[in-house]
CSV table of C-alpha atoms in Angstrom, one decimal:
chain,number,residue,atom,x,y,z
S,1,UNK,CA,3.8,2.0,-3.3
S,2,UNK,CA,7.4,2.8,-2.6
S,3,UNK,CA,7.8,6.1,-4.4
S,4,UNK,CA,9.5,9.1,-2.7
S,5,UNK,CA,10.7,12.5,-3.9
S,6,UNK,CA,14.4,11.3,-4.0
S,7,UNK,CA,13.4,8.7,-6.7
S,8,UNK,CA,11.7,11.3,-8.9
S,9,UNK,CA,10.7,10.2,-12.4
S,10,UNK,CA,11.9,13.5,-13.9
S,11,UNK,CA,14.7,13.1,-16.4
S,12,UNK,CA,14.5,9.4,-17.0
S,13,UNK,CA,14.7,8.2,-20.6
S,14,UNK,CA,13.6,4.6,-20.1
S,15,UNK,CA,9.9,3.5,-20.3
S,16,UNK,CA,8.0,4.2,-17.0
S,17,UNK,CA,7.5,0.5,-16.1
S,18,UNK,CA,11.2,-0.2,-16.5
S,19,UNK,CA,12.0,2.9,-14.4
S,20,UNK,CA,9.5,1.9,-11.7
S,21,UNK,CA,10.8,-1.7,-11.5
S,22,UNK,CA,14.3,-0.5,-11.4
S,23,UNK,CA,13.8,1.7,-8.3
S,24,UNK,CA,15.7,0.6,-5.2
S,25,UNK,CA,13.4,-1.7,-3.2
S,26,UNK,CA,11.3,-2.8,-6.2
S,27,UNK,CA,13.3,-5.9,-7.0
S,28,UNK,CA,10.3,-8.0,-6.3
S,29,UNK,CA,8.2,-6.4,-9.1
S,30,UNK,CA,8.1,-7.9,-12.6
S,31,UNK,CA,7.4,-5.8,-15.6
S,32,UNK,CA,3.8,-6.1,-16.6
S,33,UNK,CA,3.2,-6.5,-20.3
S,34,UNK,CA,1.9,-3.4,-22.0
S,35,UNK,CA,-0.9,-5.4,-23.7
S,36,UNK,CA,-2.1,-6.6,-20.3
S,37,UNK,CA,-2.4,-3.0,-19.1
S,38,UNK,CA,-4.0,-1.7,-22.3
S,39,UNK,CA,-6.8,-4.3,-21.9
S,40,UNK,CA,-9.6,-2.5,-20.0
S,41,UNK,CA,-11.0,-5.8,-18.7
S,42,UNK,CA,-7.8,-6.3,-16.6
S,43,UNK,CA,-8.3,-2.8,-15.0
S,44,UNK,CA,-12.0,-3.3,-14.1
S,45,UNK,CA,-12.7,-1.7,-10.7
S,46,UNK,CA,-9.3,0.0,-10.3
S,47,UNK,CA,-10.6,3.4,-11.4
S,48,UNK,CA,-12.1,3.9,-7.9
S,49,UNK,CA,-8.8,3.0,-6.2
S,50,UNK,CA,-6.6,5.9,-7.4
S,51,UNK,CA,-7.2,9.5,-8.2
S,52,UNK,CA,-6.5,10.7,-11.7
S,53,UNK,CA,-6.9,7.2,-13.1
S,54,UNK,CA,-6.6,8.1,-16.7
S,55,UNK,CA,-3.6,10.3,-16.2
S,56,UNK,CA,-1.9,7.6,-14.2
S,57,UNK,CA,-2.6,5.1,-16.9
S,58,UNK,CA,-1.2,7.5,-19.5
S,59,UNK,CA,2.0,7.9,-17.4
S,60,UNK,CA,2.4,4.2,-16.9
S,61,UNK,CA,2.0,3.5,-20.6
S,62,UNK,CA,4.3,6.4,-21.6
S,63,UNK,CA,1.5,8.3,-23.4
S,64,UNK,CA,2.6,11.3,-21.3
S,65,UNK,CA,6.1,11.8,-20.1
S,66,UNK,CA,7.2,12.7,-16.6
S,67,UNK,CA,8.2,16.1,-17.9
S,68,UNK,CA,4.5,16.6,-18.9
S,69,UNK,CA,3.5,16.2,-15.2
S,70,UNK,CA,5.6,17.7,-12.4
S,71,UNK,CA,2.9,16.5,-10.0
S,72,UNK,CA,4.5,14.1,-7.5
S,73,UNK,CA,0.9,13.1,-6.4
S,74,UNK,CA,0.3,11.8,-10.0
S,75,UNK,CA,3.5,9.8,-9.9
S,76,UNK,CA,2.5,8.4,-6.4
S,77,UNK,CA,-0.9,7.5,-7.7
S,78,UNK,CA,0.6,5.9,-10.8
S,79,UNK,CA,2.9,3.8,-8.5
S,80,UNK,CA,-0.2,2.7,-6.6
S,81,UNK,CA,-2.1,1.8,-9.8
S,82,UNK,CA,0.9,-0.1,-11.1
S,83,UNK,CA,1.0,-2.1,-7.9
S,84,UNK,CA,-2.7,-3.0,-8.2
S,85,UNK,CA,-2.3,-4.0,-11.8
S,86,UNK,CA,0.8,-6.0,-10.8
S,87,UNK,CA,-1.1,-8.0,-8.2
S,88,UNK,CA,-3.6,-9.1,-10.9
S,89,UNK,CA,-0.9,-9.7,-13.5
S,90,UNK,CA,1.2,-12.1,-11.4
S,91,UNK,CA,-1.6,-14.5,-11.0
S,92,UNK,CA,-1.9,-14.9,-14.8
S,93,UNK,CA,0.1,-17.4,-16.9
S,94,UNK,CA,2.5,-14.8,-18.2
S,95,UNK,CA,2.8,-13.2,-14.8
S,96,UNK,CA,3.5,-16.5,-13.1
S,97,UNK,CA,6.2,-17.2,-15.7
S,98,UNK,CA,7.8,-13.8,-15.1
S,99,UNK,CA,7.8,-14.4,-11.3
S,100,UNK,CA,9.2,-18.0,-11.8
S,101,UNK,CA,12.3,-16.5,-13.5
S,102,UNK,CA,12.8,-14.1,-10.5
S,103,UNK,CA,12.2,-16.9,-8.0
S,104,UNK,CA,14.7,-19.2,-9.8
S,105,UNK,CA,17.3,-16.4,-9.7
S,106,UNK,CA,16.5,-15.9,-5.9
S,107,UNK,CA,15.7,-12.2,-6.6
S,108,UNK,CA,13.1,-12.3,-3.8
S,109,UNK,CA,15.8,-13.4,-1.4
S,110,UNK,CA,16.2,-16.5,0.8
S,111,UNK,CA,14.7,-17.6,4.0
S,112,UNK,CA,16.4,-16.1,7.1
S,113,UNK,CA,15.9,-19.4,9.0
S,114,UNK,CA,19.3,-21.3,9.0
S,115,UNK,CA,17.5,-24.7,8.9
S,116,UNK,CA,16.0,-23.7,5.5
S,117,UNK,CA,19.5,-23.7,3.9
S,118,UNK,CA,19.0,-20.7,1.6
S,119,UNK,CA,15.5,-21.7,0.4
S,120,UNK,CA,14.2,-19.1,-2.1
S,121,UNK,CA,11.2,-17.1,-0.8
S,122,UNK,CA,8.2,-15.5,-2.5
S,123,UNK,CA,6.6,-12.1,-1.9
S,124,UNK,CA,3.2,-12.0,-0.3
S,125,UNK,CA,0.8,-9.4,1.0
S,126,UNK,CA,-1.1,-10.2,4.2
S,127,UNK,CA,-4.0,-7.9,3.0
S,128,UNK,CA,-5.3,-7.1,-0.4
S,129,UNK,CA,-6.2,-3.5,0.5
S,130,UNK,CA,-3.9,-0.6,-0.4
S,131,UNK,CA,-2.0,1.0,2.5
S,132,UNK,CA,-2.8,-1.6,5.1
S,133,UNK,CA,0.5,-3.5,5.3
S,134,UNK,CA,3.9,-3.8,3.6
S,135,UNK,CA,5.0,-6.8,1.4
S,136,UNK,CA,6.4,-9.7,3.3
S,137,UNK,CA,8.3,-12.8,2.2
S,138,UNK,CA,7.0,-16.4,2.5
S,139,UNK,CA,9.2,-19.4,2.8
S,140,UNK,CA,7.7,-22.5,1.3
S,141,UNK,CA,10.0,-24.8,3.3
S,142,UNK,CA,9.2,-23.6,6.9
S,143,UNK,CA,5.9,-22.1,5.8
S,144,UNK,CA,6.6,-18.9,7.6
S,145,UNK,CA,6.1,-15.3,6.7
S,146,UNK,CA,9.0,-12.8,7.4
S,147,UNK,CA,9.6,-9.1,7.1
S,148,UNK,CA,12.0,-8.6,4.2
S,149,UNK,CA,15.5,-7.5,5.1
S,150,UNK,CA,16.0,-3.7,5.0
S,151,UNK,CA,17.1,-2.4,1.6
S,152,UNK,CA,20.8,-1.8,1.6
S,153,UNK,CA,22.5,0.9,-0.4
S,154,UNK,CA,25.7,0.3,-2.3
S,155,UNK,CA,27.7,1.6,0.7
S,156,UNK,CA,26.2,-1.2,2.8
S,157,UNK,CA,24.0,1.1,5.0
S,158,UNK,CA,20.3,0.3,5.5
S,159,UNK,CA,17.9,2.7,3.9
S,160,UNK,CA,15.6,4.6,6.2
S,161,UNK,CA,12.5,3.2,8.0
S,162,UNK,CA,9.3,2.2,6.2
S,163,UNK,CA,9.2,5.2,3.8
S,164,UNK,CA,10.3,3.1,0.9
S,165,UNK,CA,8.4,-0.1,1.8
S,166,UNK,CA,6.4,-1.8,-0.9
S,167,UNK,CA,2.7,-2.2,-0.3
S,168,UNK,CA,1.6,-5.8,0.2
S,169,UNK,CA,-1.4,-5.2,-2.0
S,170,UNK,CA,1.0,-5.2,-5.0
S,171,UNK,CA,1.4,-9.0,-4.5
S,172,UNK,CA,-1.9,-9.9,-2.7
S,173,UNK,CA,-2.7,-12.8,-0.5
S,174,UNK,CA,-3.0,-15.4,-3.3
S,175,UNK,CA,0.2,-15.2,-5.2
S,176,UNK,CA,2.6,-17.5,-3.3
S,177,UNK,CA,0.1,-20.3,-3.0
S,178,UNK,CA,-1.0,-20.1,-6.6
S,179,UNK,CA,2.6,-20.0,-7.7
S,180,UNK,CA,3.4,-23.2,-5.7
S,181,UNK,CA,0.3,-24.9,-7.0
S,182,UNK,CA,1.3,-24.0,-10.5
S,183,UNK,CA,4.9,-25.0,-10.2
S,184,UNK,CA,4.4,-27.9,-7.7
S,185,UNK,CA,7.8,-29.3,-8.6
S,186,UNK,CA,9.3,-26.3,-6.7
S,187,UNK,CA,7.6,-27.2,-3.4
S,188,UNK,CA,10.4,-28.2,-1.1
S,189,UNK,CA,10.3,-31.0,1.4
S,190,UNK,CA,9.1,-29.5,4.7
S,191,UNK,CA,11.4,-29.1,7.7
S,192,UNK,CA,11.5,-32.1,10.0
S,193,UNK,CA,9.2,-31.6,13.1
S,194,UNK,CA,10.9,-29.7,15.9
S,195,UNK,CA,13.7,-28.2,13.7
S,196,UNK,CA,12.0,-24.8,13.1
């Protein structure tokens, strides 16, 4: 996912999930409910996707603290595991509701196409496999996929290249379509032909 040494988990007092979702560039993530993560059924098949699965899960669930593991590889693996859990969670009823609140607040951003008049966008992965591509944004009005704008620091400067980019697998290929099928009242009128 989008973890780097500068955003080290050491010294944070908040729960790991809250810390992870609060990292710069992670605005598109919602906080997955602890009960969802603790249910082994929801994690089926993920053990093979990350090294140190049990330790990563313990870190995510705050069973061990960041001070108990100075291993940045473990934190990176935990970030990857959380992204995979997140992709599954956001297609559940509770996950869709969490993402609805973020969509309504335009936390995912708006369409860069002027003709879409600030249409809120949804995060999407073009592939479900880890490490293949970064997350993109999908506009339901023009039905186009865009690269999200670069993350801006408080000083207004763009952060460096793709080092902090969020993996598209954290959202998967299904999410925006299922979201719009579930909340079909949010489907905007399409652009008139020839205007996009």
